[in-house]
mmCIF file of C-alpha atoms in Angstrom:
data_model
loop_
_atom_site.group_PDB
_atom_site.id
_atom_site.type_symbol
_atom_site.label_atom_id
_atom_site.label_comp_id
_atom_site.label_asym_id
_atom_site.label_seq_id
_atom_site.Cartn_x
_atom_site.Cartn_y
_atom_site.Cartn_z
ATOM 1 C CA MET P 1 -35.446 -2.598 64.885
ATOM 2 C CA GLU P 2 -37.229 -5.219 62.831
ATOM 3 C CA SER P 3 -35.734 -5.768 59.406
ATOM 4 C CA GLU P 4 -37.806 -4.386 56.539
ATOM 5 C CA PRO P 5 -38.016 -6.950 53.710
ATOM 6 C CA GLY P 6 -35.990 -6.055 50.642
ATOM 7 C CA LEU P 7 -33.787 -3.398 52.297
ATOM 8 C CA THR P 8 -30.070 -3.799 52.782
ATOM 9 C CA THR P 9 -28.368 -2.809 56.014
ATOM 10 C CA GLY P 10 -26.969 0.306 54.316
ATOM 11 C CA GLU P 11 -30.398 1.300 53.007
ATOM 12 C CA ARG P 12 -31.943 0.917 56.472
ATOM 13 C CA ARG P 13 -29.180 3.020 58.005
ATOM 14 C CA ALA P 14 -29.525 5.717 55.320
ATOM 15 C CA PHE P 15 -33.305 5.784 55.825
ATOM 16 C CA GLU P 16 -32.903 6.187 59.602
ATOM 17 C CA VAL P 17 -30.488 9.101 59.146
ATOM 18 C CA VAL P 18 -32.742 10.842 56.593
ATOM 19 C CA SER P 19 -35.679 10.353 58.949
ATOM 20 C CA GLU P 20 -33.789 11.814 61.934
ATOM 21 C CA ILE P 21 -32.646 14.884 59.983
ATOM 22 C CA VAL P 22 -36.119 15.519 58.532
ATOM 23 C CA THR P 23 -37.721 15.123 61.977
ATOM 24 C CA ALA P 24 -35.231 17.564 63.512
ATOM 25 C CA LYS P 25 -36.070 20.167 60.849
ATOM 26 C CA GLU P 26 -39.876 19.917 61.180
ATOM 27 C CA GLY P 27 -41.358 23.252 62.178
ATOM 28 C CA VAL P 28 -37.987 24.981 61.823
ATOM 29 C CA VAL P 29 -37.102 24.889 58.121
ATOM 30 C CA GLU P 30 -39.170 24.481 54.981
ATOM 31 C CA PRO P 31 -38.861 22.226 53.114
ATOM 32 C CA CYS P 32 -37.919 19.555 55.652
ATOM 33 C CA LEU P 33 -35.316 17.721 53.590
ATOM 34 C CA ALA P 34 -31.942 16.172 54.379
ATOM 35 C CA THR P 35 -29.141 17.515 52.183
ATOM 36 C CA ILE P 36 -26.432 15.269 50.804
ATOM 37 C CA HIS P 37 -23.859 17.203 52.871
ATOM 38 C CA GLU P 38 -25.728 16.459 56.108
ATOM 39 C CA LEU P 39 -25.989 12.795 55.192
ATOM 40 C CA ARG P 40 -22.299 12.517 54.281
ATOM 41 C CA SER P 41 -21.307 14.035 57.614
ATOM 42 C CA VAL P 42 -23.148 11.210 59.395
ATOM 43 C CA ILE P 43 -22.440 8.354 56.949
ATOM 44 C CA PRO P 44 -18.975 8.853 55.446
ATOM 45 C CA GLY P 45 -17.521 6.659 52.751
ATOM 46 C CA GLU P 46 -18.631 4.917 49.616
ATOM 47 C CA GLY P 47 -22.029 3.381 49.153
ATOM 48 C CA LEU P 48 -24.206 6.168 50.537
ATOM 49 C CA LEU P 49 -25.432 7.264 47.116
ATOM 50 C CA ASP P 50 -26.134 3.648 46.132
ATOM 51 C CA ASP P 51 -28.176 3.170 49.319
ATOM 52 C CA LEU P 52 -30.120 6.387 48.703
ATOM 53 C CA ARG P 53 -30.682 5.405 45.074
ATOM 54 C CA GLY P 54 -32.074 2.055 46.233
ATOM 55 C CA LEU P 55 -34.404 3.768 48.708
ATOM 56 C CA TYR P 56 -35.606 6.108 45.957
ATOM 57 C CA ARG P 57 -36.285 3.259 43.548
ATOM 58 C CA LYS P 58 -38.174 1.362 46.266
ATOM 59 C CA LYS P 59 -40.203 4.547 46.910
ATOM 60 C CA TYR P 60 -39.142 5.063 50.541
ATOM 61 C CA VAL P 61 -37.587 8.504 49.976
ATOM 62 C CA THR P 62 -38.117 11.457 47.657
ATOM 63 C CA ALA P 63 -35.259 13.235 45.910
ATOM 64 C CA HIS P 64 -35.030 16.917 44.974
ATOM 65 C CA LEU P 65 -32.259 19.242 43.817
ATOM 66 C CA ASP P 66 -31.457 22.522 45.522
ATOM 67 C CA ILE P 67 -30.590 25.671 43.592
ATOM 68 C CA ASN P 68 -26.961 24.472 43.288
ATOM 69 C CA LYS P 69 -28.014 21.038 41.980
ATOM 70 C CA ASN P 70 -27.168 19.282 45.268
ATOM 71 C CA PRO P 71 -29.499 16.386 46.079
ATOM 72 C CA MET P 72 -31.861 16.592 49.031
ATOM 73 C CA PHE P 73 -33.967 13.746 50.391
ATOM 74 C CA GLY P 74 -37.287 13.474 52.192
ATOM 75 C CA ILE P 75 -39.409 10.638 53.525
ATOM 76 C CA ARG P 76 -42.087 9.331 51.182
ATOM 77 C CA GLN P 77 -43.066 6.158 53.049
ATOM 78 C CA LYS P 78 -42.347 5.101 56.629
ATOM 79 C CA LEU P 79 -40.700 1.749 57.320
#
């Protein structure tokens, strides 16, 4: 995959995982968002929230809270 300018390796990986989860949910669940629990099961460890925060600030992903205040992420802009 060609490197997107301004994205770290962690941000690219987080974006790819969000994109895969959202794509898998299309037509099955509404809204098509990746929950923080789904993301942590794929990308364990520290740094995930920092990568997602960076993607949000760079306007690549959207962020929403579920009824229990858990963050969920969607794709705003494709790489």
